Short mmCIF file of C-alpha atoms in Angstrom, two decimals:
data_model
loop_
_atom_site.label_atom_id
_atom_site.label_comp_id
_atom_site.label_asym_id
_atom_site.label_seq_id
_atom_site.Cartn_x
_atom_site.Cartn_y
_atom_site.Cartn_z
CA UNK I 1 -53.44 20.97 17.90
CA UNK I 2 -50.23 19.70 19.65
CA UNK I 3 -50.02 19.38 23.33
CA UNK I 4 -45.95 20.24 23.15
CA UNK I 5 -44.60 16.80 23.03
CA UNK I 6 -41.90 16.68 20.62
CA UNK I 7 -39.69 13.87 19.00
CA UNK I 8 -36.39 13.63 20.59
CA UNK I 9 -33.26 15.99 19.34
CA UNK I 10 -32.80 15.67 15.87
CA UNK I 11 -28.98 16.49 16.66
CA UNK I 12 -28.52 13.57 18.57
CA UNK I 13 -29.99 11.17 16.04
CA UNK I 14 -27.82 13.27 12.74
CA UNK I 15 -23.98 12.31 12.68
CA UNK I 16 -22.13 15.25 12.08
CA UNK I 17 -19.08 15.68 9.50
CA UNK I 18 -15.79 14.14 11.66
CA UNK I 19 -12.73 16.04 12.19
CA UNK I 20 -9.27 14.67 10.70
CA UNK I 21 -9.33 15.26 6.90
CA UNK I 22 -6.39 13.09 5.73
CA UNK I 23 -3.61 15.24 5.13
CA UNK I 24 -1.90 15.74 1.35
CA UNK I 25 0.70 13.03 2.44
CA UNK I 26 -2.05 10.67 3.13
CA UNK I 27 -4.04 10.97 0.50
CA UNK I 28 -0.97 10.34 -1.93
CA UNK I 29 -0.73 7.09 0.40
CA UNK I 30 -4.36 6.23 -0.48
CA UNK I 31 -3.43 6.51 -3.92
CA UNK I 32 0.04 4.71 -3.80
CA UNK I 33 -1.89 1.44 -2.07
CA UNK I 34 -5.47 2.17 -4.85
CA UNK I 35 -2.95 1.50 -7.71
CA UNK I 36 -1.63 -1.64 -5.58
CA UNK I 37 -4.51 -2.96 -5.53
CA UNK I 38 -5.90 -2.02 -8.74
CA UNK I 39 -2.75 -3.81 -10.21
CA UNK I 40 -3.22 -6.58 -8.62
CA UNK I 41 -6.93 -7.63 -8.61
CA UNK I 42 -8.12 -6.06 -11.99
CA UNK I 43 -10.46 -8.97 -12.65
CA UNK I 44 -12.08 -9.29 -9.24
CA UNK I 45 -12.66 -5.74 -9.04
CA UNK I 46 -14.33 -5.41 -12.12
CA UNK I 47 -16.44 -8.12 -11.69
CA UNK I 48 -17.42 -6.25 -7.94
CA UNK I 49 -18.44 -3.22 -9.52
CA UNK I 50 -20.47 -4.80 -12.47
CA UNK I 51 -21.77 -7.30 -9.55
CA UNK I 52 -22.74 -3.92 -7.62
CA UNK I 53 -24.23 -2.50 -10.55
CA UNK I 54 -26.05 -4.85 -11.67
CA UNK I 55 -27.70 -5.34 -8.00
CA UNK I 56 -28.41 -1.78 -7.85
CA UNK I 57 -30.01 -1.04 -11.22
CA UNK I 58 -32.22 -4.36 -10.87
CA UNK I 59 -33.55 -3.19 -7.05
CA UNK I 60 -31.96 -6.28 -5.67
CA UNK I 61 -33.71 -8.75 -8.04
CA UNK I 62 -30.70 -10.50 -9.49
CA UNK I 63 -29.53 -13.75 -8.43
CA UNK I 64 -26.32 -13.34 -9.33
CA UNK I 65 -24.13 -12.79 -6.24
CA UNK I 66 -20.30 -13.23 -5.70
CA UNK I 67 -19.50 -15.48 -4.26
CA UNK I 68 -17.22 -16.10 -1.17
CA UNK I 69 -14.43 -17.03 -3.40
CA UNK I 70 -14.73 -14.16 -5.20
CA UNK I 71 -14.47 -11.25 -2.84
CA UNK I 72 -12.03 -9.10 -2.79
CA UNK I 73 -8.98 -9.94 -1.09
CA UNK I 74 -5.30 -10.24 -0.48
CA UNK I 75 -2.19 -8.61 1.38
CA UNK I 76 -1.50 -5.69 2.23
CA UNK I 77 0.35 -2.98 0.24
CA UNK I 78 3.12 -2.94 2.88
CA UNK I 79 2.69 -6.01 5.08
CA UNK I 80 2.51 -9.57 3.25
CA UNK I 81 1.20 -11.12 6.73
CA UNK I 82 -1.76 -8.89 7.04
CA UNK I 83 -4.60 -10.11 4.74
CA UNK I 84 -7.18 -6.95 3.66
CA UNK I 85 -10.75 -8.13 2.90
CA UNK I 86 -13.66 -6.05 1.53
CA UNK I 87 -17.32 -7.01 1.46
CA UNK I 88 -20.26 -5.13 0.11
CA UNK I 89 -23.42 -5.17 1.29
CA UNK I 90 -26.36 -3.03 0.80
CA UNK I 91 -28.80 -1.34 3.07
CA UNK I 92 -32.91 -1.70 2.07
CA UNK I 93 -35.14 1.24 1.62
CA UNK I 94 -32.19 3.98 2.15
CA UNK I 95 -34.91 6.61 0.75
CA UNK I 96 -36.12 6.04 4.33
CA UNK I 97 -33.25 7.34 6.02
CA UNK I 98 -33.18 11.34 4.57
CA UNK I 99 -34.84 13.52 2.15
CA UNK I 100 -33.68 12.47 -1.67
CA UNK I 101 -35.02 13.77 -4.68
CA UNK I 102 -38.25 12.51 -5.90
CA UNK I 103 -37.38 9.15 -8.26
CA UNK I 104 -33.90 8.93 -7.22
CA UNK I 105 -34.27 5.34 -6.11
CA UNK I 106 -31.23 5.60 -3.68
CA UNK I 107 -29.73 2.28 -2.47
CA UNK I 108 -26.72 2.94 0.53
CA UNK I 109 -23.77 0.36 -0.77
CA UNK I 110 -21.61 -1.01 2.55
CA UNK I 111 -18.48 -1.62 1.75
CA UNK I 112 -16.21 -3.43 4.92
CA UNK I 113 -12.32 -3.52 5.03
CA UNK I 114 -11.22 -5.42 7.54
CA UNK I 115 -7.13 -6.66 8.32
CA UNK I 116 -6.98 -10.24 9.55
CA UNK I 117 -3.25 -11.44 10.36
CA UNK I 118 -2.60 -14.49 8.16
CA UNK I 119 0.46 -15.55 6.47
CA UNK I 120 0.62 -15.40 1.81
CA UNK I 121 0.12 -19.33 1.78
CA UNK I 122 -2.96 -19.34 4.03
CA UNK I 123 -6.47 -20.21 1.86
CA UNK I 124 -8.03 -17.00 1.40
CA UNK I 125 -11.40 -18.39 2.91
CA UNK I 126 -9.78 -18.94 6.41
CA UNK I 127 -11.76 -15.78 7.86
CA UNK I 128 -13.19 -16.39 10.74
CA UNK I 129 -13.09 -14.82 14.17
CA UNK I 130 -13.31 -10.87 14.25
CA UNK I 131 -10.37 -9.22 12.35
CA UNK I 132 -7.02 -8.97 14.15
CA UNK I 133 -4.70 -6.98 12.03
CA UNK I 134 -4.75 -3.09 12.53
CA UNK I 135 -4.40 -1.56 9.28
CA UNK I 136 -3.53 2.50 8.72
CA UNK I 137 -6.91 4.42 7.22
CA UNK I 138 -4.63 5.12 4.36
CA UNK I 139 -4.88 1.19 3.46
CA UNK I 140 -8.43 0.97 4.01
CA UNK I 141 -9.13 4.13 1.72
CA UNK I 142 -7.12 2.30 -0.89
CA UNK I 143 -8.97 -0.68 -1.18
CA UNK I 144 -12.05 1.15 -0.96
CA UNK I 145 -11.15 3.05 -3.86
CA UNK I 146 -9.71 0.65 -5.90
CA UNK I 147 -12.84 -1.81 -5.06
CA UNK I 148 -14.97 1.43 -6.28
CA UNK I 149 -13.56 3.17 -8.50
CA UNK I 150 -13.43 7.25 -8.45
CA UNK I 151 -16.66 7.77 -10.08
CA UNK I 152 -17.97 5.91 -6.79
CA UNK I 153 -15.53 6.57 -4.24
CA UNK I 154 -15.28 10.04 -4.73
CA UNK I 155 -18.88 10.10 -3.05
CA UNK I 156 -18.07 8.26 -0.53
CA UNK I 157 -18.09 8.08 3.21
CA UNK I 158 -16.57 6.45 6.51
CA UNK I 159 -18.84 6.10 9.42
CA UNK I 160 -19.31 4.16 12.73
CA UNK I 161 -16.20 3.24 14.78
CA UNK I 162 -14.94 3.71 18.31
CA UNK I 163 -11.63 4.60 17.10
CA UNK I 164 -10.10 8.26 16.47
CA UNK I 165 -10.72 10.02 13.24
CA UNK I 166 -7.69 8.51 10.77
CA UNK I 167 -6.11 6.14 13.35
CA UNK I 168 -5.51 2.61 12.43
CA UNK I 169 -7.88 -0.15 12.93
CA UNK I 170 -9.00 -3.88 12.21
CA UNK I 171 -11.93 -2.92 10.72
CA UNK I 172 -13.52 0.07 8.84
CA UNK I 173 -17.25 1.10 7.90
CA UNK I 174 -17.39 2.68 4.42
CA UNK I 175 -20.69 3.76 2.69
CA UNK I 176 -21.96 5.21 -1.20
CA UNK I 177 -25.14 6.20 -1.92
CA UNK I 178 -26.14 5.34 -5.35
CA UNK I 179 -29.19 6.05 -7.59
CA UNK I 180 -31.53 3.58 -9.75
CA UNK I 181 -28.98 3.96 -12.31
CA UNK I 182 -26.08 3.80 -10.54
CA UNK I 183 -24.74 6.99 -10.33
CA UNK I 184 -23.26 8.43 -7.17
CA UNK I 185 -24.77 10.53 -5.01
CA UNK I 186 -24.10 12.71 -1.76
CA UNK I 187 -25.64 11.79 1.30
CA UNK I 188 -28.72 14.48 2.14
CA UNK I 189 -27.99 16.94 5.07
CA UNK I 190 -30.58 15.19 7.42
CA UNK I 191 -29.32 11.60 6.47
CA UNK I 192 -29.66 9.36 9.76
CA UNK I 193 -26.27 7.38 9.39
CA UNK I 194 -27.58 5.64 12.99
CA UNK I 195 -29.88 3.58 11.19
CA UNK I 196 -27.08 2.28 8.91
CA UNK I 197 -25.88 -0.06 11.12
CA UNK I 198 -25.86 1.66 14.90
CA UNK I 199 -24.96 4.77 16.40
CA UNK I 200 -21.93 6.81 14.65
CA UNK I 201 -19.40 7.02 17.57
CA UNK I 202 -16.88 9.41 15.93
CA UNK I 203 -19.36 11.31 13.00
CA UNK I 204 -18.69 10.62 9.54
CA UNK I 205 -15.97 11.69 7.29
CA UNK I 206 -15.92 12.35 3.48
CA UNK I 207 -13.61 10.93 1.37
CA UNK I 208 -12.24 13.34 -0.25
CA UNK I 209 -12.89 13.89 -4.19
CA UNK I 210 -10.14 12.97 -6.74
CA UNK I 211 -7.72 15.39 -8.67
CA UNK I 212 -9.61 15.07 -12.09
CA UNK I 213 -12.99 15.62 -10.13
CA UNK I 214 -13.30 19.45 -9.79
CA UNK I 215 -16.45 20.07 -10.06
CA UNK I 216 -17.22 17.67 -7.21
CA UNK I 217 -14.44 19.54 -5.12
CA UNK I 218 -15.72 22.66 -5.92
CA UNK I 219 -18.71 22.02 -4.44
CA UNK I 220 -17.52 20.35 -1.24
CA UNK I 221 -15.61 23.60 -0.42
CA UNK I 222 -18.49 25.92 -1.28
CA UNK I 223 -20.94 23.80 -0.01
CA UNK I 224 -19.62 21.10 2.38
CA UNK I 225 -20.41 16.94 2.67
CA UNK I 226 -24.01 16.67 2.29
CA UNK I 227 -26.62 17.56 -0.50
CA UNK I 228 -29.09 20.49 0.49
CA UNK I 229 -32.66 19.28 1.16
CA UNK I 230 -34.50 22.54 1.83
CA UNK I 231 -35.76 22.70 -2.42
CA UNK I 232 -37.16 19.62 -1.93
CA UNK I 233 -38.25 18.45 1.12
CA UNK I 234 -41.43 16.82 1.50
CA UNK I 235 -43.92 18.57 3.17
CA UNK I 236 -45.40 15.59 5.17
CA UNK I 237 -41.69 15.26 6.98
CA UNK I 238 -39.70 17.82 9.06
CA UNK I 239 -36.14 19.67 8.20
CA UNK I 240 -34.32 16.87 9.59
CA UNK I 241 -36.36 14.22 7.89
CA UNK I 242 -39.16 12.82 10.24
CA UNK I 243 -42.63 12.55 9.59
CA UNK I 244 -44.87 15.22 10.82
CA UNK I 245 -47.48 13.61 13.00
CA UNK I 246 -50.16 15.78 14.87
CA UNK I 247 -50.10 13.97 18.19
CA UNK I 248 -52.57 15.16 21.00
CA UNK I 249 -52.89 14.17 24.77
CA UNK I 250 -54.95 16.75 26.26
CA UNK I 251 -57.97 14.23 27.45
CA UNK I 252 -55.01 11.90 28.20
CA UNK I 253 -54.97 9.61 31.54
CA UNK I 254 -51.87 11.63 32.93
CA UNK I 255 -50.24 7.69 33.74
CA UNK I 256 -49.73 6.63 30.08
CA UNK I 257 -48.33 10.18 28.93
CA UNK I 258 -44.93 8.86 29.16
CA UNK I 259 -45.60 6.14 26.86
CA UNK I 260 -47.57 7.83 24.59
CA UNK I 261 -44.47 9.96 24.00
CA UNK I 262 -42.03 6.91 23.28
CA UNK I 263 -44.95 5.86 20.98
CA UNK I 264 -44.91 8.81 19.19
CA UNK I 265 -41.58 9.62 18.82
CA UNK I 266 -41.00 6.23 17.55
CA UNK I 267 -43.85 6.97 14.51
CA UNK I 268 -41.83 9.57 13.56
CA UNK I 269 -38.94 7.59 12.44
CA UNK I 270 -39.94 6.80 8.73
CA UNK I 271 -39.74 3.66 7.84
CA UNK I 272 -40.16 2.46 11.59
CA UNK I 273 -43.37 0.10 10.56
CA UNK I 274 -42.77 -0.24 6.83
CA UNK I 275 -41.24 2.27 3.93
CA UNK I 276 -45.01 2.70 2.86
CA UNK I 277 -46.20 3.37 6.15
CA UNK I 278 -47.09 7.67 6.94
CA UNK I 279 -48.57 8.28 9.92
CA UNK I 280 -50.71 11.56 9.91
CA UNK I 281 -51.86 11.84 13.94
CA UNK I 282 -52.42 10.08 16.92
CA UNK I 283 -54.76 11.66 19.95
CA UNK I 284 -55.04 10.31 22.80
CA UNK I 285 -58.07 9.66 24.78
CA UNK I 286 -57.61 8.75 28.20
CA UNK I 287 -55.79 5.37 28.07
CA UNK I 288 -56.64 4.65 24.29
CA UNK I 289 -54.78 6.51 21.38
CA UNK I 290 -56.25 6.58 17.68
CA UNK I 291 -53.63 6.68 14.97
CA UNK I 292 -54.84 7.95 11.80
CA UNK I 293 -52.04 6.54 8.77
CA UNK I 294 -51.98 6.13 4.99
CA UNK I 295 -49.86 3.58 2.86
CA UNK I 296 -48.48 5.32 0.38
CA UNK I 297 -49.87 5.19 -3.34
CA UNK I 298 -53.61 4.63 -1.78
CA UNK I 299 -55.94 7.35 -0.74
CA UNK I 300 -57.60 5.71 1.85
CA UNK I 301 -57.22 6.26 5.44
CA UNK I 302 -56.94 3.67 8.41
CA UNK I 303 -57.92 4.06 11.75
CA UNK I 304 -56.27 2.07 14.50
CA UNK I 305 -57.33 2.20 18.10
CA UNK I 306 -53.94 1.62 20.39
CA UNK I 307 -54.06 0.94 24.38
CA UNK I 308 -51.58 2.70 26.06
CA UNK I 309 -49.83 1.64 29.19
CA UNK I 310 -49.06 3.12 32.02
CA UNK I 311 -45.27 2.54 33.35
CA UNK I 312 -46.32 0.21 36.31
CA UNK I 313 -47.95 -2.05 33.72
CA UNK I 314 -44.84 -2.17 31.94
CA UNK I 315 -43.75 -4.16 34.48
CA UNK I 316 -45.84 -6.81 35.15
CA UNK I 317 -47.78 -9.14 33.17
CA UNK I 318 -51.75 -8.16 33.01
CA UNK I 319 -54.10 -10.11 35.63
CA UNK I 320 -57.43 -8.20 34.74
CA UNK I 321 -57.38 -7.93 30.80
CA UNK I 322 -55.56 -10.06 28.15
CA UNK I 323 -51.79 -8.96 26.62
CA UNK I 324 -53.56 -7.43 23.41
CA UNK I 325 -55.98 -5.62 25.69
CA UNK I 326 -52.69 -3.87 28.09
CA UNK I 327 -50.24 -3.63 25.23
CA UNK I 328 -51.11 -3.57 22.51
CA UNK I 329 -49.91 -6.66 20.70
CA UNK I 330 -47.65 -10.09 23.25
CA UNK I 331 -44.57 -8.54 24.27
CA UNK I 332 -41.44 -11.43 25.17
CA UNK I 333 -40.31 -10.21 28.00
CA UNK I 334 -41.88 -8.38 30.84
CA UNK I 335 -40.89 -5.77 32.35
CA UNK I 336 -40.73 -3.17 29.68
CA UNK I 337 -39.36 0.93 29.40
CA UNK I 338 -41.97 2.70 27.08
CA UNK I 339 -39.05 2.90 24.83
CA UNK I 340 -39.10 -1.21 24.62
CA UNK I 341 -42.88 -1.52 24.54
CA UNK I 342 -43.48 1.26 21.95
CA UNK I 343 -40.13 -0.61 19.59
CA UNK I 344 -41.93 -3.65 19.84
CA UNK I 345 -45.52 -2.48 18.98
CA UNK I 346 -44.14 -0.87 15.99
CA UNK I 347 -42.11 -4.04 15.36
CA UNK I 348 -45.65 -5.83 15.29
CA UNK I 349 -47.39 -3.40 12.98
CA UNK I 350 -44.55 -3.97 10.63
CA UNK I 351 -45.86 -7.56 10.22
CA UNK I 352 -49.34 -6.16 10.05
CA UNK I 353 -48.87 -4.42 7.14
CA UNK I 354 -47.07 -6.66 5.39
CA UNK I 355 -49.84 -9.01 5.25
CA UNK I 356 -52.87 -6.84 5.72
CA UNK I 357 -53.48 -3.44 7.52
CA UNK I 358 -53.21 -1.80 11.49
CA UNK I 359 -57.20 -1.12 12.07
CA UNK I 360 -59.81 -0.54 9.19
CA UNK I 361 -60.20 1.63 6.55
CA UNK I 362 -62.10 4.94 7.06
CA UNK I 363 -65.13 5.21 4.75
CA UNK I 364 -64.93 8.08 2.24
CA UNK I 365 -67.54 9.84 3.61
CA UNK I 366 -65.86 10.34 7.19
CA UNK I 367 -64.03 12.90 6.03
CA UNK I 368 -60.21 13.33 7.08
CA UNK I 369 -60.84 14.88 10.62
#
């Protein structure tokens, strides 16, 4: 039984779809500066994608990296003293961030376009310092998907600026989702583009599909931006992909109720202590909370016995009991919110089951209660 806490609003933690499609005119510009680009880099590009392949279909155990000399770069379509660079990167354990269908093996790609101001004879390596050069979103798209291809960019997103939807910039966020095999995918309706790399400022917006791509199209307008989860969500999580943890406070000292929320809100987040880490309940017993957690592909469950702080303890070091004893694990800097202490204990665990386990394993006989 539940004692009503809840994790915080899903709706605040979900980017939504941004406004500001491009308009026909732009997206013949995005085309016009793709076919630039593509004409002018064809070797570099194609040895990006087969780099990104190859990364992708090994799980990240290649060695073989670009690099610096190799990334993709040059002017601009329209402005020879404005030098475009793209980097890829790519996001670990993405199948923690929504619901994905079972053996998809998804791995988010990055993919940066940034405008630096440098004159045609300056060494291509000279980027340092943030970028400098406002570009339109029309020459960002291009390089994107000329860097991609359509197969790839025609699944692909923009996320995460400060700027307004479309409007020029120095620097764009771009994002694909890809499977163990490469192929594209669309992001999942409860896809937590925060964790990508900070909160979305403006939504997201999808690029939009190619001409020869209508049965992608067709689905966008039917359908919209994101892949339905509902047929396969996994039971252990919730609609908007968190993990369902019983969590119980009635015996609770009423002081550490506050932090026993942050705590487990914070358990909810999947992934949060490591991408094999589910968390099944935590009940609270005056100032002591037992979490109850599996590691996923093993049957066995772990029992971990967590002191909870109150909020005036957050804030100054412990006189009567050792750090381990008040929090928990040796926090850096004191004082805390339960926000900070609870990010940091989970932080800790991380490490803890990376080389071991949180607590000890529950015999078989104890049953699952």
């Amino acid at each position: 039984m539940t004692d009503g806490i809840r994790p915080n609003d899903p709706s605040s933690l979900r980017a939504v779809i941004a406004p500001g499609d491009l308009t026909a005119s732009q997206i013949e510009d995005v085309r016009m500066v793709a076919q630039f680009v593509r004409r002018s880099h064809p070797v570099v590009i194609t040895r990006l994608r087969n780099r990104i392949e190859l990364l992708v279909t090994s799980r990240g155990r290649s060695d073989d990296r670009l690099g610096p000399h190799e990334r993709l770069q040059g002017p601009a379509s329209r402005d020879e003293t404005i030098r475009v660079v793209v980097a890829c990167s790519f996001h670990p354990y993405t199948d923690d961030l929504g619901t994905f269908p079972p053996e998809t093996g998804p791995v988010f790609v990055r993919v940066r376009v940034a405008g630096r101001r440098l004159p045609p004879t300056e060494p291509p390596l000279r980027t340092i310092g943030p970028p400098d050069a406002p570009i339109p979103v029309t020459e960002a798209e291009g390089w994107v998907r000329a860097a991609l291809g359509d197969r790839w960019a025609d699944y692909a997103y923009e996320y995460g600026d400060g700027r307004e939807p479309t409007a020029s910039a120095a620097a764009f966020r771009f994002g694909v989702i890809l499977d163990r095999t490469a192929a594209p995918m669309l992001a999942p309706d409860n896809f937590d583009w925060s964790r990508i790399d900070g909160p979305t400022e403006n939504g997201v917006r999808k690029l939009a599909a190619s001409a020869g791509n209508a049965v992608l199209q067709q689905y966008l307008s039917e359908f919209g931006p994101y892949a339905a989860t509902s047929r396969y969500l996994d039971p252990s999580t919730t609609p908007d992909g968190r993990w369902r943890v019983r969590v119980d406070s009635r015996n609770a000292d009423p002081g550490t109720l506050d932090t026993f929320t942050a705590l487990a809100n914070r358990l909810r987040i999947r992934g949060v202590v490591d991408t094999r880490f589910v968390p099944l309940s935590l009940d609270l017993e005056g100032r002591t909370a037992n979490l109850v957690y599996q590691l996923t592909g093993s049957p066995a469950l772990y029992d971990a016995h967590v002191p909870i702080p109150t909020e005036p303890e957050l804030r100054v070091p412990p006189t009567d009991r050792t750090w381990g004893e008040q929090y928990g694990y040796y926090p850096p800097v004191i004082p805390l919110t339960a926000e900070q202490w609870a990010s940091g204990l989970c932080a800790f665990w991380t490490e803890m089951v990376a080389y071991g386990r949180i607590g000890d394993v529950r015999a078989p006989w104890a049953g699952r209660g």
